[in-house]
PDB file of C-alpha atoms in Angstrom:
ATOM      1  CA  UNK A1030       9.530 -22.804  -7.908  1.00 65.00           C
ATOM      2  CA  UNK A1031      10.003 -26.286  -8.308  1.00 73.00           C
ATOM      3  CA  UNK A1032       6.068 -26.720  -9.172  1.00 73.00           C
ATOM      4  CA  UNK A1033       6.868 -23.671 -11.782  1.00 76.00           C
ATOM      5  CA  UNK A1034       9.666 -25.847 -13.460  1.00 79.00           C
ATOM      6  CA  UNK A1035       6.716 -29.037 -13.599  1.00 75.00           C
ATOM      7  CA  UNK A1036       4.333 -26.971 -15.185  1.00 77.00           C
ATOM      8  CA  UNK A1037       7.639 -25.975 -17.471  1.00 76.00           C
ATOM      9  CA  UNK A1038       8.583 -29.309 -18.327  1.00 77.00           C
ATOM     10  CA  UNK A1039       4.684 -30.448 -18.653  1.00 76.00           C
ATOM     11  CA  UNK A1040       4.379 -27.540 -21.282  1.00 78.00           C
ATOM     12  CA  UNK A1041       7.047 -28.777 -23.967  1.00 78.00           C
ATOM     13  CA  UNK A1042       5.516 -27.596 -27.261  1.00 79.00           C
ATOM     14  CA  UNK A1043       3.604 -24.886 -25.561  1.00 80.00           C
ATOM     15  CA  UNK A1044       6.439 -22.955 -24.116  1.00 82.00           C
ATOM     16  CA  UNK A1045       6.266 -20.013 -26.708  1.00 86.00           C
ATOM     17  CA  UNK A1046       2.517 -19.666 -26.122  1.00 86.00           C
ATOM     18  CA  UNK A1047       2.755 -19.929 -22.458  1.00 85.00           C
ATOM     19  CA  UNK A1048       5.727 -16.766 -22.475  1.00 87.00           C
ATOM     20  CA  UNK A1049       3.544 -14.680 -24.717  1.00 89.00           C
ATOM     21  CA  UNK A1050       0.586 -14.883 -22.701  1.00 88.00           C
ATOM     22  CA  UNK A1051       2.631 -14.632 -19.744  1.00 87.00           C
ATOM     23  CA  UNK A1052       4.253 -11.656 -21.071  1.00 90.00           C
ATOM     24  CA  UNK A1053       1.020  -9.610 -22.471  1.00 90.00           C
ATOM     25  CA  UNK A1054      -0.886 -10.665 -18.572  1.00 88.00           C
ATOM     26  CA  UNK A1055       2.013  -8.935 -17.133  1.00 89.00           C
ATOM     27  CA  UNK A1056       2.077  -5.703 -19.131  1.00 89.00           C
ATOM     28  CA  UNK A1057      -1.766  -5.497 -19.731  1.00 88.00           C
ATOM     29  CA  UNK A1058      -2.498  -4.195 -15.861  1.00 87.00           C
ATOM     30  CA  UNK A1059       0.150  -1.968 -16.408  1.00 86.00           C
ATOM     31  CA  UNK A1060      -1.554  -0.742 -19.623  1.00 86.00           C
ATOM     32  CA  UNK A1061      -4.569  -0.304 -17.857  1.00 85.00           C
ATOM     33  CA  UNK A1062      -2.947   2.076 -14.814  1.00 84.00           C
ATOM     34  CA  UNK A1063      -1.493   4.135 -17.505  1.00 83.00           C
ATOM     35  CA  UNK A1064      -4.574   5.017 -19.140  1.00 81.00           C
ATOM     36  CA  UNK A1065      -6.208   5.690 -15.681  1.00 81.00           C
ATOM     37  CA  UNK A1066      -3.498   7.867 -14.650  1.00 80.00           C
ATOM     38  CA  UNK A1067      -3.852  10.169 -17.940  1.00 77.00           C
ATOM     39  CA  UNK A1068      -7.276  10.746 -17.058  1.00 77.00           C
ATOM     40  CA  UNK A1069      -6.916  11.559 -13.506  1.00 78.00           C
ATOM     41  CA  UNK A1070      -3.428  13.869 -15.083  1.00 77.00           C
ATOM     42  CA  UNK A1071      -5.973  15.641 -17.072  1.00 73.00           C
ATOM     43  CA  UNK A1072      -8.283  16.808 -14.958  1.00 71.00           C
ATOM     44  CA  UNK A1073     -11.478  18.422 -15.045  1.00 69.00           C
ATOM     45  CA  UNK A1074     -10.556  19.445 -19.045  1.00 70.00           C
ATOM     46  CA  UNK A1075     -10.200  15.748 -20.167  1.00 68.00           C
ATOM     47  CA  UNK A1076     -11.730  14.570 -23.264  1.00 74.00           C
ATOM     48  CA  UNK A1077     -12.043  11.350 -24.204  1.00 70.00           C
ATOM     49  CA  UNK A1078      -9.453  10.518 -27.020  1.00 75.00           C
ATOM     50  CA  UNK A1079      -9.744   7.305 -29.126  1.00 78.00           C
ATOM     51  CA  UNK A1080      -5.841   6.056 -28.053  1.00 76.00           C
ATOM     52  CA  UNK A1081      -6.494   6.379 -24.355  1.00 73.00           C
ATOM     53  CA  UNK A1082     -10.259   4.625 -25.014  1.00 79.00           C
ATOM     54  CA  UNK A1083      -8.308   1.672 -26.996  1.00 82.00           C
ATOM     55  CA  UNK A1084      -5.522   1.577 -25.002  1.00 82.00           C
ATOM     56  CA  UNK A1085      -7.465   1.052 -21.867  1.00 84.00           C
ATOM     57  CA  UNK A1086      -9.829  -1.210 -24.066  1.00 88.00           C
ATOM     58  CA  UNK A1087      -6.764  -3.688 -24.887  1.00 88.00           C
ATOM     59  CA  UNK A1088      -5.142  -3.282 -22.057  1.00 87.00           C
ATOM     60  CA  UNK A1089      -8.293  -4.799 -20.131  1.00 87.00           C
ATOM     61  CA  UNK A1090      -9.037  -7.524 -23.187  1.00 89.00           C
ATOM     62  CA  UNK A1091      -5.158  -8.533 -22.131  1.00 88.00           C
ATOM     63  CA  UNK A1092      -5.939  -8.460 -18.448  1.00 86.00           C
ATOM     64  CA  UNK A1093      -9.222 -11.305 -19.021  1.00 86.00           C
ATOM     65  CA  UNK A1094      -7.790 -12.961 -21.898  1.00 87.00           C
ATOM     66  CA  UNK A1095      -4.022 -13.312 -20.596  1.00 86.00           C
ATOM     67  CA  UNK A1096      -5.999 -14.733 -17.268  1.00 83.00           C
ATOM     68  CA  UNK A1097      -8.196 -17.056 -19.017  1.00 86.00           C
ATOM     69  CA  UNK A1098      -5.627 -18.345 -21.657  1.00 87.00           C
ATOM     70  CA  UNK A1099      -2.932 -18.787 -19.493  1.00 84.00           C
ATOM     71  CA  UNK A1100      -4.936 -20.907 -16.801  1.00 83.00           C
ATOM     72  CA  UNK A1101      -5.828 -22.951 -19.567  1.00 85.00           C
ATOM     73  CA  UNK A1102      -2.382 -23.442 -21.006  1.00 84.00           C
ATOM     74  CA  UNK A1103      -1.126 -24.603 -17.650  1.00 85.00           C
ATOM     75  CA  UNK A1104      -4.023 -26.615 -16.730  1.00 83.00           C
ATOM     76  CA  UNK A1105      -4.185 -28.440 -20.666  1.00 84.00           C
ATOM     77  CA  UNK A1106      -0.296 -29.308 -19.918  1.00 83.00           C
ATOM     78  CA  UNK A1107      -0.509 -30.618 -16.046  1.00 82.00           C
ATOM     79  CA  UNK A1108      -3.634 -32.451 -16.975  1.00 81.00           C
ATOM     80  CA  UNK A1109      -1.356 -34.270 -19.998  1.00 82.00           C
ATOM     81  CA  UNK A1110       1.329 -35.020 -17.816  1.00 81.00           C
ATOM     82  CA  UNK A1111      -1.035 -36.429 -14.516  1.00 79.00           C
ATOM     83  CA  UNK A1112      -2.873 -38.727 -17.347  1.00 80.00           C
ATOM     84  CA  UNK A1113       0.353 -40.047 -18.269  1.00 79.00           C
ATOM     85  CA  UNK A1114       1.414 -40.682 -14.679  1.00 77.00           C
ATOM     86  CA  UNK A1115      -2.275 -42.145 -14.135  1.00 76.00           C
ATOM     87  CA  UNK A1116      -1.676 -44.755 -17.096  1.00 80.00           C
ATOM     88  CA  UNK A1117       1.583 -45.606 -15.664  1.00 78.00           C
ATOM     89  CA  UNK A1118       0.376 -46.117 -12.233  1.00 75.00           C
ATOM     90  CA  UNK A1119      -2.785 -48.546 -13.802  1.00 74.00           C
ATOM     91  CA  UNK A1120       0.437 -50.483 -15.588  1.00 77.00           C
ATOM     92  CA  UNK A1121       2.635 -50.743 -12.356  1.00 74.00           C
ATOM     93  CA  UNK A1122      -1.026 -51.933 -10.396  1.00 71.00           C
ATOM     94  CA  UNK A1123      -1.626 -54.542 -13.194  1.00 74.00           C
ATOM     95  CA  UNK A1124       2.148 -55.736 -12.130  1.00 75.00           C
ATOM     96  CA  UNK A1125       1.212 -55.674  -8.366  1.00 69.00           C
ATOM     97  CA  UNK A1126       0.598 -58.780  -6.108  1.00 70.00           C
ATOM     98  CA  UNK A1127      -2.481 -59.209  -4.517  1.00 67.00           C
ATOM     99  CA  UNK A1128      -1.248 -59.209  -1.223  1.00 69.00           C
ATOM    100  CA  UNK A1129       0.981 -56.254  -1.437  1.00 68.00           C
ATOM    101  CA  UNK A1130      -2.075 -54.588  -3.044  1.00 66.00           C
ATOM    102  CA  UNK A1131      -4.102 -55.673  -0.019  1.00 68.00           C
ATOM    103  CA  UNK A1132      -1.358 -53.887   2.476  1.00 69.00           C
ATOM    104  CA  UNK A1133      -1.697 -50.805   0.487  1.00 66.00           C
ATOM    105  CA  UNK A1134      -5.558 -50.962   0.309  1.00 65.00           C
ATOM    106  CA  UNK A1135      -7.365 -49.964  -3.055  1.00 64.00           C
ATOM    107  CA  UNK A1136      -8.800 -46.862  -0.701  1.00 65.00           C
ATOM    108  CA  UNK A1137      -5.462 -45.179  -0.221  1.00 67.00           C
ATOM    109  CA  UNK A1138      -4.582 -45.624  -3.595  1.00 68.00           C
ATOM    110  CA  UNK A1139      -7.914 -43.957  -5.172  1.00 68.00           C
ATOM    111  CA  UNK A1140      -8.045 -41.300  -2.333  1.00 68.00           C
ATOM    112  CA  UNK A1141      -3.959 -40.367  -3.405  1.00 65.00           C
ATOM    113  CA  UNK A1142      -5.142 -40.040  -6.857  1.00 67.00           C
ATOM    114  CA  UNK A1143      -8.186 -38.250  -6.626  1.00 66.00           C
ATOM    115  CA  UNK A1144      -7.069 -35.806  -3.836  1.00 65.00           C
ATOM    116  CA  UNK A1145      -3.664 -35.125  -4.608  1.00 67.00           C
ATOM    117  CA  UNK A1146      -4.180 -34.734  -8.789  1.00 71.00           C
ATOM    118  CA  UNK A1147      -7.029 -32.362  -8.033  1.00 70.00           C
ATOM    119  CA  UNK A1148      -4.419 -30.075  -5.754  1.00 73.00           C
ATOM    120  CA  UNK A1149      -2.188 -30.100  -8.861  1.00 75.00           C
ATOM    121  CA  UNK A1150      -4.865 -29.289 -10.990  1.00 74.00           C
ATOM    122  CA  UNK A1151      -5.905 -26.194  -8.762  1.00 76.00           C
ATOM    123  CA  UNK A1152      -2.358 -25.069  -8.538  1.00 77.00           C
ATOM    124  CA  UNK A1153      -1.623 -25.461 -12.222  1.00 78.00           C
ATOM    125  CA  UNK A1154      -4.355 -22.994 -12.462  1.00 79.00           C
ATOM    126  CA  UNK A1155      -3.047 -20.036 -10.776  1.00 80.00           C
ATOM    127  CA  UNK A1156       0.233 -20.369 -11.508  1.00 83.00           C
ATOM    128  CA  UNK A1157       0.422 -18.210 -14.649  1.00 83.00           C
ATOM    129  CA  UNK A1158      -1.876 -15.276 -12.999  1.00 83.00           C
ATOM    130  CA  UNK A1159       0.614 -15.252  -9.766  1.00 84.00           C
ATOM    131  CA  UNK A1160       3.606 -14.901 -12.019  1.00 86.00           C
ATOM    132  CA  UNK A1161       1.839 -12.316 -13.789  1.00 87.00           C
ATOM    133  CA  UNK A1162       0.893 -10.388 -10.970  1.00 85.00           C
ATOM    134  CA  UNK A1163       4.507 -10.602  -9.584  1.00 86.00           C
ATOM    135  CA  UNK A1164       5.522  -8.849 -12.775  1.00 88.00           C
ATOM    136  CA  UNK A1165       2.703  -6.436 -13.068  1.00 86.00           C
ATOM    137  CA  UNK A1166       3.702  -5.216  -9.415  1.00 86.00           C
ATOM    138  CA  UNK A1167       6.778  -4.696 -10.354  1.00 88.00           C
ATOM    139  CA  UNK A1168       6.696  -3.102 -13.637  1.00 88.00           C
ATOM    140  CA  UNK A1169       3.494  -0.839 -11.716  1.00 86.00           C
ATOM    141  CA  UNK A1170       6.047  -0.050  -8.853  1.00 86.00           C
ATOM    142  CA  UNK A1171       8.257   1.437 -11.352  1.00 88.00           C
ATOM    143  CA  UNK A1172       6.095   3.409 -12.855  1.00 86.00           C
ATOM    144  CA  UNK A1173       4.570   4.726  -9.936  1.00 85.00           C
ATOM    145  CA  UNK A1174       8.194   5.395  -8.722  1.00 86.00           C
ATOM    146  CA  UNK A1175       8.551   7.646 -11.691  1.00 85.00           C
ATOM    147  CA  UNK A1176       5.459   9.777 -11.048  1.00 82.00           C
ATOM    148  CA  UNK A1177       5.806  10.121  -7.288  1.00 81.00           C
ATOM    149  CA  UNK A1178       8.731   8.655  -5.081  1.00 85.00           C
ATOM    150  CA  UNK A1179       6.918   9.218  -2.064  1.00 85.00           C
ATOM    151  CA  UNK A1180       3.833   7.242  -2.904  1.00 78.00           C
ATOM    152  CA  UNK A1181       6.370   4.493  -4.280  1.00 80.00           C
ATOM    153  CA  UNK A1182       7.635   4.396  -0.779  1.00 87.00           C
ATOM    154  CA  UNK A1183       4.080   4.674   1.107  1.00 86.00           C
ATOM    155  CA  UNK A1184       2.997   1.354  -0.988  1.00 79.00           C
ATOM    156  CA  UNK A1185       5.695  -0.414  -0.657  1.00 82.00           C
ATOM    157  CA  UNK A1186       5.815  -0.389   3.289  1.00 86.00           C
ATOM    158  CA  UNK A1187       2.441  -1.139   3.042  1.00 84.00           C
ATOM    159  CA  UNK A1188       2.409  -3.975   1.266  1.00 78.00           C
ATOM    160  CA  UNK A1189       6.109  -5.403   2.761  1.00 84.00           C
ATOM    161  CA  UNK A1190       3.875  -5.520   6.129  1.00 86.00           C
ATOM    162  CA  UNK A1191       0.907  -7.424   4.351  1.00 80.00           C
ATOM    163  CA  UNK A1192       3.420 -10.000   2.669  1.00 79.00           C
ATOM    164  CA  UNK A1193       5.237 -10.372   6.556  1.00 84.00           C
ATOM    165  CA  UNK A1194       1.495 -10.954   7.931  1.00 82.00           C
ATOM    166  CA  UNK A1195       0.886 -13.420   5.068  1.00 75.00           C
ATOM    167  CA  UNK A1196       3.794 -15.519   5.814  1.00 79.00           C
ATOM    168  CA  UNK A1197       3.101 -15.788   9.028  1.00 81.00           C
ATOM    169  CA  UNK A1198      -0.957 -16.966   8.932  1.00 78.00           C
ATOM    170  CA  UNK A1199       0.968 -19.385   5.981  1.00 74.00           C
ATOM    171  CA  UNK A1200       3.229 -21.186   8.614  1.00 80.00           C
ATOM    172  CA  UNK A1201      -0.049 -21.603  10.706  1.00 80.00           C
ATOM    173  CA  UNK A1202      -2.133 -22.503   7.994  1.00 75.00           C
ATOM    174  CA  UNK A1203       0.668 -25.054   6.729  1.00 76.00           C
ATOM    175  CA  UNK A1204       1.030 -26.240  10.584  1.00 78.00           C
ATOM    176  CA  UNK A1205      -2.702 -26.975  10.895  1.00 77.00           C
ATOM    177  CA  UNK A1206      -2.704 -28.990   7.328  1.00 72.00           C
ATOM    178  CA  UNK A1207       0.180 -30.795   8.286  1.00 77.00           C
ATOM    179  CA  UNK A1208      -1.907 -32.035  11.696  1.00 78.00           C
ATOM    180  CA  UNK A1209      -4.697 -32.740   9.734  1.00 74.00           C
ATOM    181  CA  UNK A1210      -3.169 -34.579   6.944  1.00 70.00           C
ATOM    182  CA  UNK A1211      -1.187 -36.533  10.241  1.00 74.00           C
ATOM    183  CA  UNK A1212      -4.585 -37.505  12.002  1.00 76.00           C
ATOM    184  CA  UNK A1213      -6.422 -38.498   8.584  1.00 70.00           C
ATOM    185  CA  UNK A1214      -3.634 -40.589   8.381  1.00 71.00           C
ATOM    186  CA  UNK A1215      -3.861 -42.384  11.482  1.00 73.00           C
ATOM    187  CA  UNK A1216      -7.619 -43.053  11.138  1.00 73.00           C
ATOM    188  CA  UNK A1217      -7.163 -44.358   7.968  1.00 70.00           C
ATOM    189  CA  UNK A1218      -4.895 -46.574   9.327  1.00 71.00           C
ATOM    190  CA  UNK A1219      -7.035 -47.582  12.223  1.00 73.00           C
ATOM    191  CA  UNK A1220      -9.905 -48.232   9.711  1.00 70.00           C
ATOM    192  CA  UNK A1221      -7.628 -50.261   7.547  1.00 68.00           C
ATOM    193  CA  UNK A1222      -7.022 -52.476  10.893  1.00 68.00           C
ATOM    194  CA  UNK A1223     -10.523 -52.531  11.699  1.00 69.00           C
ATOM    195  CA  UNK A1224     -11.535 -53.556   8.495  1.00 67.00           C
ATOM    196  CA  UNK A1225      -8.705 -56.330   8.446  1.00 65.00           C
ATOM    197  CA  UNK A1226      -9.586 -57.562  11.751  1.00 64.00           C
ATOM    198  CA  UNK A1227     -13.224 -57.514  10.871  1.00 54.00           C
ATOM    199  CA  UNK A1228     -12.402 -59.784   7.585  1.00 52.00           C
ATOM    200  CA  UNK A1229     -10.522 -62.234   9.343  1.00 56.00           C
ATOM    201  CA  UNK A1230     -12.841 -62.489  11.874  1.00 55.00           C
ATOM    202  CA  UNK A1231     -15.510 -63.642   9.403  1.00 54.00           C
ATOM    203  CA  UNK A1232     -13.101 -65.744   7.258  1.00 55.00           C
ATOM    204  CA  UNK A1233     -11.990 -67.574  10.221  1.00 56.00           C
ATOM    205  CA  UNK A1234     -14.451 -68.325  12.485  1.00 56.00           C
ATOM    206  CA  UNK A1235     -16.151 -71.300  13.363  1.00 55.00           C
ATOM    207  CA  UNK A1236     -19.124 -72.947  11.158  1.00 52.00           C
ATOM    208  CA  UNK A1237     -22.178 -72.460  12.531  1.00 48.00           C
ATOM    209  CA  UNK A1238     -21.538 -69.154  14.391  1.00 50.00           C
TER     210      UNK A1238
END
């Protein structure tokens, strides 16, 4: 939710388009489900009707287009925000004292910019499809409940179990990522000490060595 609010704030001026694309991406999978169910319900006597074919094609286009356009909108909004942050960081670095810059390390600054901003851009790419998938799941669940309560509760049980297993695996993944980040930070700190010590040795060694 926190990242969603960041994307929403970055999408100023594009929010109406974002909401429209989100609505299309949410409703379109349910349209595909309705069209397929119409064919299944008719059985062997079904004949292709223009209305069913049109609904299916329109819904399929909405699924694909909603995903692509939504990802493009969110990524553009976040990249615009990140460009502003990069420019502010450059201005801050221009006013930074050299000793302070040496203490932080140029490598660490560059690593934080390239790695963390890449993660933000990748997250922005999937956030709208993720919310659309949740909305489609809710609408599809209501449609399934109207057709068959038994199937609905069976699917709800399977999805609940899957969510519990996914949450457990995510906790293990987060713990592993935290451990890896701590190890990387320790390695970078050690590398910085080694490089700084090597530089000090080279600068202060006696002449003729």
